């Protein structure tokens, strides 16, 4: 990475950036969905499941807490967050990483005019990993590039960057899909329907990339024309030969889906208040839709929700969004173990446990 200027590096297509985020064939940084290969996804899901099995006993929890007790993590969240922040915080605690946080840049030297780049460089002097969320797309990548030019490179994890990517949300979504379809041949061949603000929703962009790694998965994008998914995502699906469809007909999509992924309107990006004028009332999942959903389909949402899913759906066994939240904590714990190369110790403990 350090051989490039930032401008040169930023312009590279994601597939060419991805190898720079890896070391010894595994993620060193976790920045974009395109850096994850299928064997890695299978491994990470297995590791998350092993970790949660081990955590069922007090002895197991103490074992896990020792694995990264020699490391410290900085959680730098320059955008609002409840789940992702707490999920990483709890994941750090599971593996013993000591977490610190900067969540309000009004309390940091950014208020004195320090650049975010300098702030993050300061974090790298104290901490062993930086987990960050930022409103500027590509900013986490920029930090990883910048640190590669210093003597103290530390791993950077992207916990949401602009309208662009949310790779660890995509990992937990894959984990949720994999667990849900475990008894039905896995994710392969399933029909995933994305609904809502697909133009500005970063979770959908990252998950759509990862689903390409599962043969036979069909993707449908349901949104009003102004909020449809980006051409770059569609181009990559075309190149990969993935079957997809863009439509605004939510009612027709519901009974066809194996998984419905609802999202909220991302109007924090909407300076001109354009999307407030859009009629999005047809893109909501109500209790009446439950009867039209396949009996073994699942209903997902990255949360936070507004009124895209009626709370009356929450008790339905096909509603997966609260499980997604829980799965996120385990998959992030697993990711931290992989980044620091401590996953083999989990395997050893697990093998003893199941012998
Ligand atoms: C999402 C995000 O921040 O992109 N939230 C999350 O991390 N689960 C979705 C959203 O804010 O709508």
CSV table of C-alpha atoms and ligand atoms in Angstrom, one decimal:
chain,number,residue,atom,x,y,z
A,1,UNK,CA,0.0,0.0,0.0
A,2,UNK,CA,2.8,2.4,0.9
A,3,UNK,CA,4.1,2.2,-2.7
A,4,UNK,CA,1.1,4.2,-3.8
A,5,UNK,CA,0.1,7.8,-3.1
A,6,UNK,CA,-3.4,7.9,-1.4
A,7,UNK,CA,-5.0,9.3,-4.6
A,8,UNK,CA,-3.5,6.4,-6.7
A,9,UNK,CA,-4.5,3.8,-4.1
A,10,UNK,CA,-8.1,5.2,-3.7
A,11,UNK,CA,-8.7,5.0,-7.5
A,12,UNK,CA,-7.8,1.3,-7.7
A,13,UNK,CA,-10.8,-1.0,-8.2
A,14,UNK,CA,-11.8,-2.8,-4.9
A,15,UNK,CA,-10.5,-6.1,-6.2
A,16,UNK,CA,-7.1,-4.6,-6.6
A,17,UNK,CA,-7.1,-2.9,-3.2
A,18,UNK,CA,-8.2,-6.1,-1.4
A,19,UNK,CA,-4.9,-7.9,-1.3
A,20,UNK,CA,-3.3,-5.0,0.4
A,21,UNK,CA,-5.6,-5.4,3.4
A,22,UNK,CA,-4.5,-9.1,3.8
A,23,UNK,CA,-1.5,-10.7,5.4
A,24,UNK,CA,-0.5,-14.3,5.0
A,25,UNK,CA,-3.8,-14.9,3.2
A,26,UNK,CA,-6.0,-13.6,6.1
A,27,UNK,CA,-7.4,-10.2,6.9
A,28,UNK,CA,-5.0,-7.9,8.7
A,29,UNK,CA,-7.3,-4.9,8.2
A,30,UNK,CA,-11.1,-5.5,7.7
A,31,UNK,CA,-12.1,-2.6,5.4
A,32,UNK,CA,-14.1,-3.8,2.4
A,33,UNK,CA,-16.4,-6.8,1.6
A,34,UNK,CA,-14.3,-7.5,-1.5
A,35,UNK,CA,-11.4,-8.7,0.6
A,36,UNK,CA,-13.2,-11.7,2.0
A,37,UNK,CA,-13.1,-15.0,0.0
A,38,UNK,CA,-15.5,-17.8,0.5
A,39,UNK,CA,-13.2,-20.1,2.5
A,40,UNK,CA,-12.6,-17.3,4.9
A,41,UNK,CA,-16.4,-16.7,5.4
A,42,UNK,CA,-16.9,-20.4,6.1
A,43,UNK,CA,-14.0,-20.4,8.5
A,44,UNK,CA,-15.2,-17.2,10.3
A,45,UNK,CA,-18.7,-18.6,10.8
A,46,UNK,CA,-17.2,-21.9,12.2
A,47,UNK,CA,-15.0,-19.9,14.5
A,48,UNK,CA,-17.9,-17.8,15.7
A,49,UNK,CA,-20.0,-20.9,16.5
A,50,UNK,CA,-17.0,-22.5,18.3
A,51,UNK,CA,-16.5,-19.3,20.3
A,52,UNK,CA,-20.1,-19.1,21.4
A,53,UNK,CA,-20.1,-22.8,22.4
A,54,UNK,CA,-17.0,-22.3,24.5
A,55,UNK,CA,-18.6,-19.3,26.2
A,56,UNK,CA,-21.4,-21.4,27.6
A,57,UNK,CA,-19.3,-22.3,30.7
A,58,UNK,CA,-17.5,-20.1,33.2
A,59,UNK,CA,-14.2,-21.9,32.4
A,60,UNK,CA,-14.7,-21.3,28.7
A,61,UNK,CA,-15.4,-17.6,29.2
A,62,UNK,CA,-12.3,-17.2,31.3
A,63,UNK,CA,-10.3,-19.0,28.6
A,64,UNK,CA,-11.6,-16.7,25.9
A,65,UNK,CA,-11.0,-13.6,28.0
A,66,UNK,CA,-7.3,-14.5,28.2
A,67,UNK,CA,-6.8,-14.8,24.5
A,68,UNK,CA,-6.3,-11.0,23.7
A,69,UNK,CA,-5.8,-9.7,27.3
A,70,UNK,CA,-2.4,-8.3,26.2
A,71,UNK,CA,-4.1,-6.0,23.6
A,72,UNK,CA,-6.0,-2.7,23.6
A,73,UNK,CA,-8.6,-1.5,21.2
A,74,UNK,CA,-9.7,2.0,20.2
A,75,UNK,CA,-13.3,2.4,19.2
A,76,UNK,CA,-13.5,5.6,17.2
A,77,UNK,CA,-17.1,6.3,16.2
A,78,UNK,CA,-17.6,9.6,14.5
A,79,UNK,CA,-21.2,8.8,13.5
A,80,UNK,CA,-24.1,7.7,15.6
A,81,UNK,CA,-24.2,4.0,16.6
A,82,UNK,CA,-25.9,1.8,19.1
A,83,UNK,CA,-25.5,-1.8,18.0
A,84,UNK,CA,-22.2,-1.8,16.1
A,85,UNK,CA,-20.5,0.1,18.8
A,86,UNK,CA,-21.8,-2.1,21.7
A,87,UNK,CA,-21.4,-5.2,19.6
A,88,UNK,CA,-17.7,-4.5,19.1
A,89,UNK,CA,-17.4,-3.4,22.7
A,90,UNK,CA,-18.9,-6.7,23.9
A,91,UNK,CA,-16.8,-8.7,21.4
A,92,UNK,CA,-13.7,-7.0,22.8
A,93,UNK,CA,-14.7,-8.0,26.3
A,94,UNK,CA,-15.4,-11.6,25.2
A,95,UNK,CA,-11.8,-12.1,24.0
A,96,UNK,CA,-10.3,-9.9,26.7
A,97,UNK,CA,-9.3,-6.9,24.5
A,98,UNK,CA,-9.4,-3.8,26.6
A,99,UNK,CA,-11.6,-1.2,24.8
A,100,UNK,CA,-11.4,2.6,24.9
A,101,UNK,CA,-13.6,4.9,23.0
A,102,UNK,CA,-13.9,8.3,21.3
A,103,UNK,CA,-17.5,8.8,20.1
A,104,UNK,CA,-18.0,12.5,20.2
A,105,UNK,CA,-15.4,14.4,18.2
A,106,UNK,CA,-16.5,17.5,20.1
A,107,UNK,CA,-14.6,16.1,23.1
A,108,UNK,CA,-11.4,15.4,21.1
A,109,UNK,CA,-8.7,17.7,19.7
A,110,UNK,CA,-10.6,17.7,16.4
A,111,UNK,CA,-12.4,20.6,18.0
A,112,UNK,CA,-9.1,22.5,18.3
A,113,UNK,CA,-8.7,22.0,14.5
A,114,UNK,CA,-6.8,18.7,14.5
A,115,UNK,CA,-7.4,16.7,11.4
A,116,UNK,CA,-9.2,13.3,11.9
A,117,UNK,CA,-6.1,11.8,10.3
A,118,UNK,CA,-3.8,13.1,13.1
A,119,UNK,CA,-6.3,12.0,15.7
A,120,UNK,CA,-6.3,8.5,14.4
A,121,UNK,CA,-2.5,8.5,14.2
A,122,UNK,CA,-2.5,9.4,17.9
A,123,UNK,CA,-4.8,6.4,18.6
A,124,UNK,CA,-2.3,4.1,16.9
A,125,UNK,CA,0.4,5.2,19.4
A,126,UNK,CA,-1.7,3.8,22.3
A,127,UNK,CA,-3.7,1.0,20.9
A,128,UNK,CA,-3.3,-2.3,19.0
A,129,UNK,CA,-6.3,-2.1,16.8
A,130,UNK,CA,-8.6,0.8,15.6
A,131,UNK,CA,-12.2,0.0,15.1
A,132,UNK,CA,-13.8,3.0,13.3
A,133,UNK,CA,-17.0,4.5,11.9
A,134,UNK,CA,-16.8,7.6,9.8
A,135,UNK,CA,-19.2,9.6,7.6
A,136,UNK,CA,-16.6,9.9,4.8
A,137,UNK,CA,-16.6,6.9,2.4
A,138,UNK,CA,-13.2,5.3,2.2
A,139,UNK,CA,-11.9,7.1,5.3
A,140,UNK,CA,-11.0,3.9,7.1
A,141,UNK,CA,-9.1,2.8,4.0
A,142,UNK,CA,-7.2,6.1,4.1
A,143,UNK,CA,-6.3,5.5,7.7
A,144,UNK,CA,-4.9,2.0,6.9
A,145,UNK,CA,-3.0,3.5,4.0
A,146,UNK,CA,-1.6,6.3,6.2
A,147,UNK,CA,-0.5,3.9,8.9
A,148,UNK,CA,1.2,1.8,6.3
A,149,UNK,CA,3.6,4.7,5.9
A,150,UNK,CA,4.4,4.9,9.6
A,151,UNK,CA,6.5,2.8,11.9
A,152,UNK,CA,3.4,1.8,13.9
A,153,UNK,CA,1.0,0.1,11.6
A,154,UNK,CA,-2.0,-1.4,13.5
A,155,UNK,CA,-5.1,-3.2,12.1
A,156,UNK,CA,-8.0,-1.0,11.1
A,157,UNK,CA,-11.6,-2.3,11.2
A,158,UNK,CA,-14.2,-0.5,9.2
A,159,UNK,CA,-17.4,-0.3,11.3
A,160,UNK,CA,-19.3,1.7,8.7
A,161,UNK,CA,-17.9,4.2,6.2
A,162,UNK,CA,-20.1,6.8,4.6
A,163,UNK,CA,-22.7,5.4,2.1
A,164,UNK,CA,-20.2,3.0,0.9
A,165,UNK,CA,-19.4,-0.1,3.0
A,166,UNK,CA,-20.2,-1.9,6.3
A,167,UNK,CA,-18.2,-5.0,5.9
A,168,UNK,CA,-18.7,-6.4,9.4
A,169,UNK,CA,-22.5,-6.0,9.2
A,170,UNK,CA,-22.2,-8.1,6.0
A,171,UNK,CA,-20.2,-10.7,7.9
A,172,UNK,CA,-22.9,-11.0,10.5
A,173,UNK,CA,-25.6,-11.1,7.9
A,174,UNK,CA,-23.9,-14.0,6.2
A,175,UNK,CA,-23.5,-15.7,9.5
A,176,UNK,CA,-27.3,-15.3,10.1
A,177,UNK,CA,-28.2,-16.5,6.6
A,178,UNK,CA,-25.9,-19.5,7.0
A,179,UNK,CA,-27.3,-20.5,10.3
A,180,UNK,CA,-30.9,-20.0,9.1
A,181,UNK,CA,-30.4,-22.2,6.0
A,182,UNK,CA,-28.1,-24.7,7.6
A,183,UNK,CA,-30.7,-27.5,7.3
A,184,UNK,CA,-31.7,-26.4,3.8
A,185,UNK,CA,-28.5,-26.7,1.8
A,186,UNK,CA,-27.0,-23.4,3.0
A,187,UNK,CA,-27.1,-20.0,1.3
A,188,UNK,CA,-26.5,-21.4,-2.2
A,189,UNK,CA,-29.4,-21.1,-4.5
A,190,UNK,CA,-31.5,-18.9,-2.3
A,191,UNK,CA,-33.4,-15.8,-3.4
A,192,UNK,CA,-32.5,-12.6,-1.4
A,193,UNK,CA,-34.7,-9.6,-1.7
A,194,UNK,CA,-33.3,-6.2,-0.5
A,195,UNK,CA,-35.9,-3.5,0.2
A,196,UNK,CA,-35.7,0.2,1.0
A,197,UNK,CA,-33.0,2.8,0.6
A,198,UNK,CA,-30.6,0.8,-1.5
A,199,UNK,CA,-28.9,3.9,-3.0
A,200,UNK,CA,-27.5,5.0,0.4
A,201,UNK,CA,-27.6,1.9,2.5
A,202,UNK,CA,-24.1,0.7,3.0
A,203,UNK,CA,-25.1,-2.6,4.6
A,204,UNK,CA,-26.8,-3.8,1.4
A,205,UNK,CA,-23.9,-2.8,-0.8
A,206,UNK,CA,-21.5,-4.9,1.3
A,207,UNK,CA,-23.8,-7.9,1.6
A,208,UNK,CA,-24.6,-7.9,-2.1
A,209,UNK,CA,-20.9,-8.3,-2.8
A,210,UNK,CA,-20.5,-11.2,-0.4
A,211,UNK,CA,-23.5,-13.1,-1.7
A,212,UNK,CA,-21.8,-13.4,-5.0
A,213,UNK,CA,-19.6,-16.0,-3.3
A,214,UNK,CA,-22.5,-18.4,-3.0
A,215,UNK,CA,-23.4,-20.1,-6.3
A,216,UNK,CA,-27.0,-19.8,-7.5
A,217,UNK,CA,-28.0,-16.9,-5.2
A,218,UNK,CA,-30.5,-14.6,-6.9
A,219,UNK,CA,-30.7,-11.0,-5.8
A,220,UNK,CA,-33.7,-8.7,-6.1
A,221,UNK,CA,-33.5,-5.0,-5.3
A,222,UNK,CA,-36.9,-3.4,-4.4
A,223,UNK,CA,-36.9,0.4,-4.1
A,224,UNK,CA,-38.4,3.6,-5.6
A,225,UNK,CA,-36.4,4.5,-8.7
A,226,UNK,CA,-34.6,7.4,-6.9
A,227,UNK,CA,-33.3,5.0,-4.2
A,228,UNK,CA,-32.3,2.1,-6.3
A,229,UNK,CA,-29.0,0.3,-5.8
A,230,UNK,CA,-25.8,1.8,-7.5
A,231,UNK,CA,-24.7,0.8,-11.0
A,232,UNK,CA,-21.3,-0.3,-9.6
A,233,UNK,CA,-23.0,-3.0,-7.5
A,234,UNK,CA,-25.0,-4.1,-10.5
A,235,UNK,CA,-21.9,-4.1,-12.8
A,236,UNK,CA,-20.1,-6.4,-10.4
A,237,UNK,CA,-23.2,-8.8,-10.4
A,238,UNK,CA,-23.2,-8.8,-14.2
A,239,UNK,CA,-19.5,-9.6,-14.3
A,240,UNK,CA,-20.0,-12.4,-11.9
A,241,UNK,CA,-23.0,-13.8,-13.8
A,242,UNK,CA,-25.3,-13.4,-10.9
A,243,UNK,CA,-29.1,-13.3,-11.6
A,244,UNK,CA,-30.6,-10.1,-10.3
A,245,UNK,CA,-33.6,-7.9,-10.8
A,246,UNK,CA,-34.4,-4.2,-9.9
A,247,UNK,CA,-38.1,-3.4,-9.3
A,248,UNK,CA,-40.4,-1.2,-7.3
A,249,UNK,CA,-43.0,-4.0,-6.8
A,250,UNK,CA,-42.6,-5.1,-3.2
A,251,UNK,CA,-45.9,-7.0,-3.1
A,252,UNK,CA,-44.8,-9.3,-6.0
A,253,UNK,CA,-41.4,-9.9,-4.3
A,254,UNK,CA,-42.6,-11.0,-0.9
A,255,UNK,CA,-43.9,-14.5,-1.7
A,256,UNK,CA,-40.8,-15.3,-3.9
A,257,UNK,CA,-38.1,-14.5,-1.3
A,258,UNK,CA,-36.1,-16.9,0.9
A,259,UNK,CA,-34.8,-13.9,2.7
A,260,UNK,CA,-36.1,-10.4,2.8
A,261,UNK,CA,-33.7,-7.7,3.9
A,262,UNK,CA,-35.5,-4.5,4.9
A,263,UNK,CA,-33.7,-1.2,5.4
A,264,UNK,CA,-34.7,2.3,6.5
A,265,UNK,CA,-34.6,5.5,4.5
A,266,UNK,CA,-31.2,7.0,5.1
A,267,UNK,CA,-32.3,10.6,5.2
A,268,UNK,CA,-29.3,11.9,7.3
A,269,UNK,CA,-27.6,12.2,3.9
A,270,UNK,CA,-30.5,14.1,2.5
A,271,UNK,CA,-29.4,17.7,2.7
A,272,UNK,CA,-32.0,18.9,0.1
A,273,UNK,CA,-34.7,16.8,1.9
A,274,UNK,CA,-35.5,15.1,-1.4
A,275,UNK,CA,-36.4,11.7,-0.1
A,276,UNK,CA,-38.9,13.3,2.4
A,277,UNK,CA,-41.0,14.0,-0.7
A,278,UNK,CA,-40.8,10.4,-1.9
A,279,UNK,CA,-43.7,8.0,-1.2
A,280,UNK,CA,-42.0,5.1,0.5
A,281,UNK,CA,-45.2,3.7,2.1
A,282,UNK,CA,-45.2,0.7,-0.3
A,283,UNK,CA,-41.9,-0.5,1.0
A,284,UNK,CA,-42.9,-1.6,4.5
A,285,UNK,CA,-43.3,-5.1,5.9
A,286,UNK,CA,-46.6,-5.3,7.8
A,287,UNK,CA,-48.1,-8.1,9.9
A,288,UNK,CA,-50.4,-8.9,6.9
A,289,UNK,CA,-47.3,-9.8,4.8
A,290,UNK,CA,-46.4,-12.6,7.2
A,291,UNK,CA,-49.1,-14.7,5.6
A,292,UNK,CA,-47.6,-14.2,2.1
A,293,UNK,CA,-44.0,-15.0,3.2
A,294,UNK,CA,-42.8,-18.6,2.5
A,295,UNK,CA,-43.1,-20.7,5.7
A,296,UNK,CA,-39.3,-21.2,5.8
A,297,UNK,CA,-38.2,-17.7,4.6
A,298,UNK,CA,-36.5,-15.3,7.0
A,299,UNK,CA,-37.0,-11.6,7.6
A,300,UNK,CA,-33.9,-9.5,8.2
A,301,UNK,CA,-33.0,-5.9,9.1
A,302,UNK,CA,-29.6,-4.4,10.0
A,303,UNK,CA,-31.5,-2.1,12.5
A,304,UNK,CA,-32.2,0.6,13.6
A,305,UNK,CA,-35.7,0.3,12.2
A,306,UNK,CA,-38.4,2.9,12.0
A,307,UNK,CA,-41.6,1.7,10.5
A,308,UNK,CA,-40.2,-0.6,7.8
A,309,UNK,CA,-41.2,-3.7,9.8
A,310,UNK,CA,-44.2,-3.6,12.1
A,311,UNK,CA,-43.3,-4.6,15.7
A,312,UNK,CA,-46.2,-7.1,15.4
A,313,UNK,CA,-43.8,-9.2,13.2
A,314,UNK,CA,-41.2,-9.6,16.0
A,315,UNK,CA,-42.6,-12.7,17.6
A,316,UNK,CA,-42.8,-14.6,14.3
A,317,UNK,CA,-40.1,-17.3,14.2
A,318,UNK,CA,-39.0,-16.0,10.7
A,319,UNK,CA,-38.0,-12.6,12.2
A,320,UNK,CA,-34.3,-12.7,12.4
A,321,UNK,CA,-33.3,-9.2,13.2
A,322,UNK,CA,-32.7,-9.6,17.0
A,323,UNK,CA,-30.7,-12.8,16.2
A,324,UNK,CA,-28.6,-10.7,13.8
A,325,UNK,CA,-27.7,-8.4,16.7
A,326,UNK,CA,-26.5,-11.4,18.8
A,327,UNK,CA,-24.7,-13.0,15.9
A,328,UNK,CA,-22.9,-9.8,15.3
A,329,UNK,CA,-21.2,-9.9,18.6
A,330,UNK,CA,-19.9,-13.5,18.0
A,331,UNK,CA,-18.8,-12.9,14.5
A,332,UNK,CA,-16.9,-9.7,15.6
A,333,UNK,CA,-15.2,-11.6,18.4
A,334,UNK,CA,-14.2,-14.3,15.8
A,335,UNK,CA,-12.8,-11.6,13.5
A,336,UNK,CA,-10.7,-10.1,16.3
A,337,UNK,CA,-9.3,-13.5,17.0
A,338,UNK,CA,-8.4,-14.0,13.3
A,339,UNK,CA,-6.8,-10.6,13.0
A,340,UNK,CA,-4.5,-11.3,16.0
A,341,UNK,CA,-3.9,-14.9,14.9
A,342,UNK,CA,-5.3,-16.4,18.1
A,343,UNK,CA,-8.0,-18.5,16.4
A,344,UNK,CA,-6.0,-21.8,16.5
A,345,UNK,CA,-6.2,-21.7,20.3
A,346,UNK,CA,-10.0,-21.6,20.1
A,347,UNK,CA,-9.9,-24.7,17.8
A,348,UNK,CA,-7.7,-26.5,20.3
A,349,UNK,CA,-10.0,-25.7,23.2
A,350,UNK,CA,-13.0,-26.7,21.2
A,351,UNK,CA,-11.6,-30.0,20.1
A,352,UNK,CA,-10.8,-30.9,23.8
A,353,UNK,CA,-14.4,-29.8,24.7
A,354,UNK,CA,-16.0,-32.0,22.0
A,355,UNK,CA,-13.7,-35.0,22.3
B,1,LIG,C1,-26.7,0.4,9.8
B,1,LIG,C2,-25.6,1.4,9.4
B,1,LIG,O1,-25.1,2.1,10.3
B,1,LIG,O2,-25.2,1.5,8.3
B,1,LIG,N1,-26.8,0.2,11.2
B,1,LIG,C3,-26.0,-0.8,11.7
B,1,LIG,O3,-24.8,-0.7,11.8
B,1,LIG,N2,-26.6,-1.9,12.0
B,1,LIG,C4,-28.0,0.7,9.1
B,1,LIG,C5,-28.6,2.0,9.3
B,1,LIG,O4,-28.1,2.9,10.0
B,1,LIG,O5,-29.7,2.2,8.8
